[in-house]
Short mmCIF file of C-alpha atoms and ligand atoms in Angstrom, two decimals:
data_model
loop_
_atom_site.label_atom_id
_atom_site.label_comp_id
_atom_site.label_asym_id
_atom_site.label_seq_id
_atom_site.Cartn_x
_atom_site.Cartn_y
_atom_site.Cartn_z
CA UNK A 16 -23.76 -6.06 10.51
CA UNK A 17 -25.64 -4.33 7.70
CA UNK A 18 -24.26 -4.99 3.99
CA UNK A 19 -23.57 -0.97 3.36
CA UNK A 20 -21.71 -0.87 6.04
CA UNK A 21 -19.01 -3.80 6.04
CA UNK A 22 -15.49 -3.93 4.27
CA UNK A 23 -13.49 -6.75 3.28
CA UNK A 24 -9.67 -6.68 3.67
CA UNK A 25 -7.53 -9.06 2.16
CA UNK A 26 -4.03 -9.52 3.46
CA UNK A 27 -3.11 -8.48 7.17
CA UNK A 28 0.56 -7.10 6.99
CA UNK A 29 1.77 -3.76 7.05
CA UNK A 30 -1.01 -2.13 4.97
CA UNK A 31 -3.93 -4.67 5.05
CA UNK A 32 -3.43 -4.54 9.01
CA UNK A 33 -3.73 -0.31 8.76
CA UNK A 34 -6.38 -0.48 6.43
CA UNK A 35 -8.55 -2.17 9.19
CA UNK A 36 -7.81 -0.13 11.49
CA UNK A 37 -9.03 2.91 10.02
CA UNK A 38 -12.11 1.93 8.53
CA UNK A 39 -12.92 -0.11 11.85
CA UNK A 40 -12.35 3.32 13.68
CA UNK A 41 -14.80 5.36 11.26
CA UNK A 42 -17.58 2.48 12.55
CA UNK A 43 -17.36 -0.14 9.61
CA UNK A 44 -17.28 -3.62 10.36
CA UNK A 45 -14.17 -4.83 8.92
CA UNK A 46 -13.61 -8.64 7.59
CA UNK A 47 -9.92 -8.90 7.92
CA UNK A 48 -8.69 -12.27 5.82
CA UNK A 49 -5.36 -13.90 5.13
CA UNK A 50 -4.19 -17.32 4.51
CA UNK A 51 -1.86 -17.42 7.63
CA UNK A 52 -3.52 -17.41 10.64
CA UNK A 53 -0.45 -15.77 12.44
CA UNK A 54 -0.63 -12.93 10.39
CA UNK A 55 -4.19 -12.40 11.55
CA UNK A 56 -3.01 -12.22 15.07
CA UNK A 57 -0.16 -10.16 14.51
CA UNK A 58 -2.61 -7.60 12.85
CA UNK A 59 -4.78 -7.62 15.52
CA UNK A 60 -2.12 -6.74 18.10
CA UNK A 61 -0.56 -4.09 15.59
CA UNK A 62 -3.87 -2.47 15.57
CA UNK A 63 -4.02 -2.42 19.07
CA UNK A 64 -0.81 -1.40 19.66
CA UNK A 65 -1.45 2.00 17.23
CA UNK A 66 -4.87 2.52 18.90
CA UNK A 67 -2.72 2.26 22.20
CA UNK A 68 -1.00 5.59 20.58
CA UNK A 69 -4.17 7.08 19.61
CA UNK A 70 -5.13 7.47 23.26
CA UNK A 71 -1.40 7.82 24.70
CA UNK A 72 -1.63 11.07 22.05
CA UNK A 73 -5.18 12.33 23.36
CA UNK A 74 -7.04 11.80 19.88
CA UNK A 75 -9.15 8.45 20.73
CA UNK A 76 -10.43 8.42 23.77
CA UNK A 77 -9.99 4.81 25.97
CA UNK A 78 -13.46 3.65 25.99
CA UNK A 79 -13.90 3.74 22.00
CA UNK A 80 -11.23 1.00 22.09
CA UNK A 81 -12.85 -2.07 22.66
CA UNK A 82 -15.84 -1.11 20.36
CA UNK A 83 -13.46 -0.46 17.32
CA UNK A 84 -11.71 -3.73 18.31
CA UNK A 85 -14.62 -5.67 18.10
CA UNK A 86 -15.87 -4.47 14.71
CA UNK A 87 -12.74 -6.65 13.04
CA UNK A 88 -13.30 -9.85 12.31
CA UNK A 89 -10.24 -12.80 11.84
CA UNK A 90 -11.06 -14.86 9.13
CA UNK A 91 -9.22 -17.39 6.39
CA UNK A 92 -11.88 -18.02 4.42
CA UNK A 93 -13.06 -16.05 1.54
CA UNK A 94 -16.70 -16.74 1.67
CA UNK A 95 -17.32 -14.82 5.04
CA UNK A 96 -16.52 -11.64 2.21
CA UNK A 97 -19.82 -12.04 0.52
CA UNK A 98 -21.52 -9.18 2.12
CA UNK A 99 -19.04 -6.34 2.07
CA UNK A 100 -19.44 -3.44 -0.14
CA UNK A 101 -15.87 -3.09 -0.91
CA UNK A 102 -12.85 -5.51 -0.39
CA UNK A 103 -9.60 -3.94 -0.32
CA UNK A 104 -7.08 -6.46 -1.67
CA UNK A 105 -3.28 -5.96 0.50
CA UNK A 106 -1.45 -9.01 -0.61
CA UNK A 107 2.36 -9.52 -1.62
CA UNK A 108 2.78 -7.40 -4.75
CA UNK A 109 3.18 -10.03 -6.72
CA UNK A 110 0.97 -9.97 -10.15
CA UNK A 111 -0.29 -13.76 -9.95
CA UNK A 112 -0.76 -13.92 -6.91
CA UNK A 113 -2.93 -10.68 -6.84
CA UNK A 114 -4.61 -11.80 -10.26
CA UNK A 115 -5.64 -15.04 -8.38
CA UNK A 116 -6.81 -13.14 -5.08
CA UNK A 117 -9.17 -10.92 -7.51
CA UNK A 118 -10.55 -14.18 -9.50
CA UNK A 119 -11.32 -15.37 -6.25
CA UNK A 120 -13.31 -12.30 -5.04
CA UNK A 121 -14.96 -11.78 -8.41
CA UNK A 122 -16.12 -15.41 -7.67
CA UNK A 123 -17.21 -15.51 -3.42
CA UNK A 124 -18.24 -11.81 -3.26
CA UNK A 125 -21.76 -10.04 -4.30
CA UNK A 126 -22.00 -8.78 -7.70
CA UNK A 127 -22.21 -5.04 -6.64
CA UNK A 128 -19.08 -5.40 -4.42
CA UNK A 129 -16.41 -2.94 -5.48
CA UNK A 130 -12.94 -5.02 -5.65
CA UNK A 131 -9.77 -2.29 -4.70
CA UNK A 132 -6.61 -3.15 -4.93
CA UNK A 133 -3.65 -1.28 -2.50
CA UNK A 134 -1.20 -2.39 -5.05
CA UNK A 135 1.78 0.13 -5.75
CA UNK A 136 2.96 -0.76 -9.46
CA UNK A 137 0.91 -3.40 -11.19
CA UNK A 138 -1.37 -2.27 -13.60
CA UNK A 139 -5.33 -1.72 -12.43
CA UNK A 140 -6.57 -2.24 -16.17
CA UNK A 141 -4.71 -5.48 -15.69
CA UNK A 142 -5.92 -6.61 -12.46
CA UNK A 143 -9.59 -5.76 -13.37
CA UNK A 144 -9.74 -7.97 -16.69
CA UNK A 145 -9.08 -10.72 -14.42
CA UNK A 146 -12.57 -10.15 -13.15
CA UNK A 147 -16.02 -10.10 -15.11
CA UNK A 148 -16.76 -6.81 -13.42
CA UNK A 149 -14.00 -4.60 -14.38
CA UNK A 150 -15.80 -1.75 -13.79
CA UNK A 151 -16.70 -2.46 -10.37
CA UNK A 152 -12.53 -2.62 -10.10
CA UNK A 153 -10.12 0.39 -8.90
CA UNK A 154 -6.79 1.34 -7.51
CA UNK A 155 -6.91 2.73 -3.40
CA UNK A 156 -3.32 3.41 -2.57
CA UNK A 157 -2.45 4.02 1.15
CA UNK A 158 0.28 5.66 2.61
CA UNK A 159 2.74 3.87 5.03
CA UNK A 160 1.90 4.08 7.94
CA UNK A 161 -2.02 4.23 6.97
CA UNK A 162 -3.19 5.10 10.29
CA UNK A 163 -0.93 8.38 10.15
CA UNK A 164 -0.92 9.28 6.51
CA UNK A 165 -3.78 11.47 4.61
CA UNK A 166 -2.68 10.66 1.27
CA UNK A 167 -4.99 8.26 -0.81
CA UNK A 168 -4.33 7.68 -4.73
CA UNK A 169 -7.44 6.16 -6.28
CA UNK A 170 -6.65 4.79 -9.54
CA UNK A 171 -9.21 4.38 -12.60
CA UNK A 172 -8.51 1.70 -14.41
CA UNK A 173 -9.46 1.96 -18.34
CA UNK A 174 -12.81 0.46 -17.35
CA UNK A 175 -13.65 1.92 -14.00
CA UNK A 176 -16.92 3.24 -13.90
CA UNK A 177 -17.43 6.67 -12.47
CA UNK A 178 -20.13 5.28 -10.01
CA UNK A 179 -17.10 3.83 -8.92
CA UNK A 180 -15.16 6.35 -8.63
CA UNK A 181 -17.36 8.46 -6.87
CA UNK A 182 -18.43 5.42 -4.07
CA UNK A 183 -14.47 5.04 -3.81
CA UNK A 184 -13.88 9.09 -3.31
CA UNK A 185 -16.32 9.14 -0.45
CA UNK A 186 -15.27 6.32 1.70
CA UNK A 187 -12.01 7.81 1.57
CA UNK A 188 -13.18 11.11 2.54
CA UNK A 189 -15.33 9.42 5.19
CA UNK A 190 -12.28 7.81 6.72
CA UNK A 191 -10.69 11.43 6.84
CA UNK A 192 -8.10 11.03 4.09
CA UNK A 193 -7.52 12.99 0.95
CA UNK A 194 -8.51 11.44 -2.34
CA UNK A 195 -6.61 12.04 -5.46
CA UNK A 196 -8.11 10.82 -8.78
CA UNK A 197 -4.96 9.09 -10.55
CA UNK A 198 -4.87 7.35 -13.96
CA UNK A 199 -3.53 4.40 -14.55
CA UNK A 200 -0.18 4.69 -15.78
CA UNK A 201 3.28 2.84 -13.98
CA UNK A 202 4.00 4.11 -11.21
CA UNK A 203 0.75 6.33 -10.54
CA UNK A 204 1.79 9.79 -9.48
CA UNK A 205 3.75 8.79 -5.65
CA UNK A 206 5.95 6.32 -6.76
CA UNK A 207 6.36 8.05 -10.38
CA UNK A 208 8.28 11.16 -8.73
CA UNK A 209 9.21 9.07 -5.48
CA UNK A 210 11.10 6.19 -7.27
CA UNK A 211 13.36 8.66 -9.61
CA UNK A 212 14.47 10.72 -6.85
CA UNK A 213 15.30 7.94 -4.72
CA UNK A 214 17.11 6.59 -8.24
CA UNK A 215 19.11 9.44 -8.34
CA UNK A 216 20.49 9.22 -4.63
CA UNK A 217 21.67 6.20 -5.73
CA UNK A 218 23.84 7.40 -8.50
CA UNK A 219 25.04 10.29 -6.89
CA UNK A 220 26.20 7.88 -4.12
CA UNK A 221 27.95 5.95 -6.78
CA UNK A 222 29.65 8.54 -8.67
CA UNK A 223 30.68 9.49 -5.77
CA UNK A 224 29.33 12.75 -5.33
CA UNK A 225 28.85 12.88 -1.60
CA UNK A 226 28.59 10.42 1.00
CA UNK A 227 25.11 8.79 2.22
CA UNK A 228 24.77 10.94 5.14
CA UNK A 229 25.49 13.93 2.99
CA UNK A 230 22.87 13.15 0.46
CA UNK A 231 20.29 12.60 2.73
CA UNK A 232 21.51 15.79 4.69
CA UNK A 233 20.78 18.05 1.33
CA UNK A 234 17.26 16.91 0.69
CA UNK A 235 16.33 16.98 4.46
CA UNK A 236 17.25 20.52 5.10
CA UNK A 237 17.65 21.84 1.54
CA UNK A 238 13.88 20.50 0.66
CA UNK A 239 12.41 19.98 3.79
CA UNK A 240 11.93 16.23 3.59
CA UNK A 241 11.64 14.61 6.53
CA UNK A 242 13.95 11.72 5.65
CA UNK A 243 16.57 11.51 3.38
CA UNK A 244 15.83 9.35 -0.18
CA UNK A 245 18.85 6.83 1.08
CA UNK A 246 17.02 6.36 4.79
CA UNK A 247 13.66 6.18 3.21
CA UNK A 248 15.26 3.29 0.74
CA UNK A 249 15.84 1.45 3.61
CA UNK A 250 12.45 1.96 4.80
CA UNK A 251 11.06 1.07 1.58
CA UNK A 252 13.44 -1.86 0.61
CA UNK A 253 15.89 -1.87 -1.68
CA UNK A 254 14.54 -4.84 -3.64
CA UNK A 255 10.84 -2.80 -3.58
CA UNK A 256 12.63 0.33 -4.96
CA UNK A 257 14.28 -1.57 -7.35
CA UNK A 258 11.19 -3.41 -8.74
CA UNK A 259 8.91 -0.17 -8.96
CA UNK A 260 11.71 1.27 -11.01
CA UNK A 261 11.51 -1.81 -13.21
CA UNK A 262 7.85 -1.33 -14.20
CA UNK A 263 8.64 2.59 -15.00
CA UNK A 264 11.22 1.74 -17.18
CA UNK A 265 9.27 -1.14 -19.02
CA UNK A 266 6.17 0.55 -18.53
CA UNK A 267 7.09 3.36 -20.10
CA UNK A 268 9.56 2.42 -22.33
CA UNK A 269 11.99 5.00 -21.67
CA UNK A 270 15.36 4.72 -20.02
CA UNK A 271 15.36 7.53 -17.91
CA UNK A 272 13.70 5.22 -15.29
CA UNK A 273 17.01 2.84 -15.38
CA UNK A 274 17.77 1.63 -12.09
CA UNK A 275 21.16 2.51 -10.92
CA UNK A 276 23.53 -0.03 -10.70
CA UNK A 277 24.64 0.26 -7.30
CA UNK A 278 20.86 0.08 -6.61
CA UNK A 279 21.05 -3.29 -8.35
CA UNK A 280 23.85 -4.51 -6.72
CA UNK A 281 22.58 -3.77 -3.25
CA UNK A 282 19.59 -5.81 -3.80
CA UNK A 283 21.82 -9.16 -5.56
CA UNK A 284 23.94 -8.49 -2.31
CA UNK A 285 20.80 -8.99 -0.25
CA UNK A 286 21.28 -5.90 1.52
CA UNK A 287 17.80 -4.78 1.44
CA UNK A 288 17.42 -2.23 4.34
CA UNK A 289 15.94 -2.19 7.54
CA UNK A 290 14.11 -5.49 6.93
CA UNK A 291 17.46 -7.21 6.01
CA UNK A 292 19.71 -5.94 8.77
CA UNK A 293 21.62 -3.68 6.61
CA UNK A 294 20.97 -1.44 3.82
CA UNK A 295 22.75 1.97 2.04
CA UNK A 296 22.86 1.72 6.33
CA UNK A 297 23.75 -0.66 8.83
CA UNK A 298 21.41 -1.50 11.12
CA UNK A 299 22.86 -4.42 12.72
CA UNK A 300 22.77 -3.36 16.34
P1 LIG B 416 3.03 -7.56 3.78
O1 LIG B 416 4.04 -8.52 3.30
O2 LIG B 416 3.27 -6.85 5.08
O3 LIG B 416 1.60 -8.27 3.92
C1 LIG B 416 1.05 -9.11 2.92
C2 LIG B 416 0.07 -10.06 3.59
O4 LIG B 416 -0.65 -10.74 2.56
C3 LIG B 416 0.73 -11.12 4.46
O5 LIG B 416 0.15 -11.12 5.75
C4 LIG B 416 0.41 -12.43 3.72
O6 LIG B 416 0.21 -13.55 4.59
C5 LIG B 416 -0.86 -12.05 2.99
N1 LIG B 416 -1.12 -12.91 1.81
C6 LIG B 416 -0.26 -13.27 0.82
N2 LIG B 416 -0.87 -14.04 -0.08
C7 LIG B 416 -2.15 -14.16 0.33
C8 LIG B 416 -3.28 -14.84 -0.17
N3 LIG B 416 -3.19 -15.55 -1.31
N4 LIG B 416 -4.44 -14.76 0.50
C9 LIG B 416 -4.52 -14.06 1.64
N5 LIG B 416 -3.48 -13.37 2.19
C10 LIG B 416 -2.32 -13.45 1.54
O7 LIG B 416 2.82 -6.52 2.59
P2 LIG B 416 2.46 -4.95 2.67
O8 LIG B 416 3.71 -4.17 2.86
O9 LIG B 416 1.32 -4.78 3.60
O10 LIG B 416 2.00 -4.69 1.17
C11 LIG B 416 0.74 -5.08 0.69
C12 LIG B 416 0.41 -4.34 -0.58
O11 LIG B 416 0.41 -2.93 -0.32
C13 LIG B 416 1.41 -4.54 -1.72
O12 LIG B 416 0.71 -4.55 -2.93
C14 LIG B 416 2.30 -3.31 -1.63
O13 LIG B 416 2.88 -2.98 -2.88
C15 LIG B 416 1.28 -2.26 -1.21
N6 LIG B 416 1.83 -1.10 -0.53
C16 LIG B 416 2.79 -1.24 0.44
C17 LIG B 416 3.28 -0.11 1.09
C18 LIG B 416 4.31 -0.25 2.18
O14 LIG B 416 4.94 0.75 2.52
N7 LIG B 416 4.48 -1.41 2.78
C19 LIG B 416 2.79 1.16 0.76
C20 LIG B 416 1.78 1.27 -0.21
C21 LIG B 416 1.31 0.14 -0.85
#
């Protein structure tokens, strides 16, 4: 596999397992890594259950399968990303543990390898002085589900350089997404106006102002969404929704970003939304 054309991708969950996906179908070899080896395997049959759909829908065609398969390589260690021109970083959102992952990469990968993190809240500035190249260090924020969703956020941190930038802005468009050049501030631009809105659901549910199904109703065929905030809480998580509000309001220092209390009490309740069985929904059955 030649250097220029091979991406690392660290952590194979939701988004790492996407992320694969997507650059292995534009042609790039793809070194998929995590530190469980059953998340590797899950990944791999995620990705070949959503190039499954691909075909099912007409836009791959069968035979391109097994070549876009193939270009993903399983692996636990990090030396095997030495050679990749960019490694996309998909771990828990966790600060340390994404701090550590970039230490790490600063440390196995090739000096000219550009280090991106998927991360949704934490700080880019942050994550890059971890590293001794923090200009070689940026923000790529997929969409959920990334094999569906055009939407990238790239995210200059104070010290990204603008070769950076512009090597970041054309992979994406490669891949057949939409860039948009972000600055690093909490939240970024999606979950800045996302969280907020969601926020607000949550109050008007506790004040009482209408019931779940009738918030969602309003904002699904009064504004078009596609989901209702309350539904795509659950989708989110709860304790996700609540955390990125946490980081606007500390971030930012202003308490318009409060979380709602019912918000808060949800998540102490451990009803976290589809993941936990039961949500501002029930989805016990
Ligand atoms: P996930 O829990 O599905 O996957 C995380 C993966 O990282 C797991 O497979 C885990 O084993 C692996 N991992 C954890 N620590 C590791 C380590 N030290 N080394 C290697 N692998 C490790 O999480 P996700 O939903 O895919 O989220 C990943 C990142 O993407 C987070 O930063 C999140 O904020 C961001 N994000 C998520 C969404 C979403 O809708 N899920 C959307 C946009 C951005």
């Amino acid at each position: 596999m030649e250097k220029n054309r091979r991406i690392g991708v660290v952590g194979s969950g939701t988004m790492g397992s996407g992320i694969a996906q997507v650059f292995a179908q534009t042609g790039y070899g793809v070194v998929l890594l995590d530190n469980h080896p059953e998340a590797l395997d899950r990944a791999a049959a995620t990705i070949e259950k959503s190039l499954g759909r691909l075909v099912k829908k007409g836009t791959l065609g069968a035979e391109q399968v097994p070549a876009i398969l193939e270009r993903v390589t399983r692996t636990t260690k990090p030396e095997s990303l030495r050679e990749c021109q960019l490694v996309v970083e998909a771990v828990f959102e966790d600060a340390t543990v994404k701090t550590e992952i970039l230490e790490k990469l600063d440390e196995v990968t090739s000096p000219d390898t550009i280090l991106a993190t998927n991360t949704s809240s934490i700080s880019i500035t942050e994550l890059a002085a971890a590293t001794q190249r923090p200009d070689k260090v940026i923000g790529m924020h997929f969409m959920n589900p990334v094999p569906v969703m055009k939407l990238v956020e790239i995210i200059r941190g104070l010290a990204t350089s603008d070769q950076t930038y512009a090597a970041v802005e054309s992979l994406t468009r490669e891949l057949d997404k939409t860039p948009v050049e972000v600055q690093d501030y909490p939240g970024f631009i999606s979950n800045r106006i996302l969280m907020p809105m969601i926020n607000e659901a949550f109050f008007c549910l506790m004040e009482g102002v209408a019931t779940r199904e009738d918030i969602d109703t309003v904002m699904k065929l009064g504004m078009n969404h596609p989901m209702g905030p309350l539904t795509l809480a659950d989708f989110i998580g709860l304790d996700v929704c609540l955390n990125i509000m946490e980081v606007l309001q500390n971030g930012l220092g202003d308490d318009k970003y409060r979380p709602c209390p019912l918000l808060r009490k949800m998540v102490a309740a451990g009803h976290m939304g589809r993941k936990s069985g039961r949500g501002v929904y029930d989805y016990a059955e």
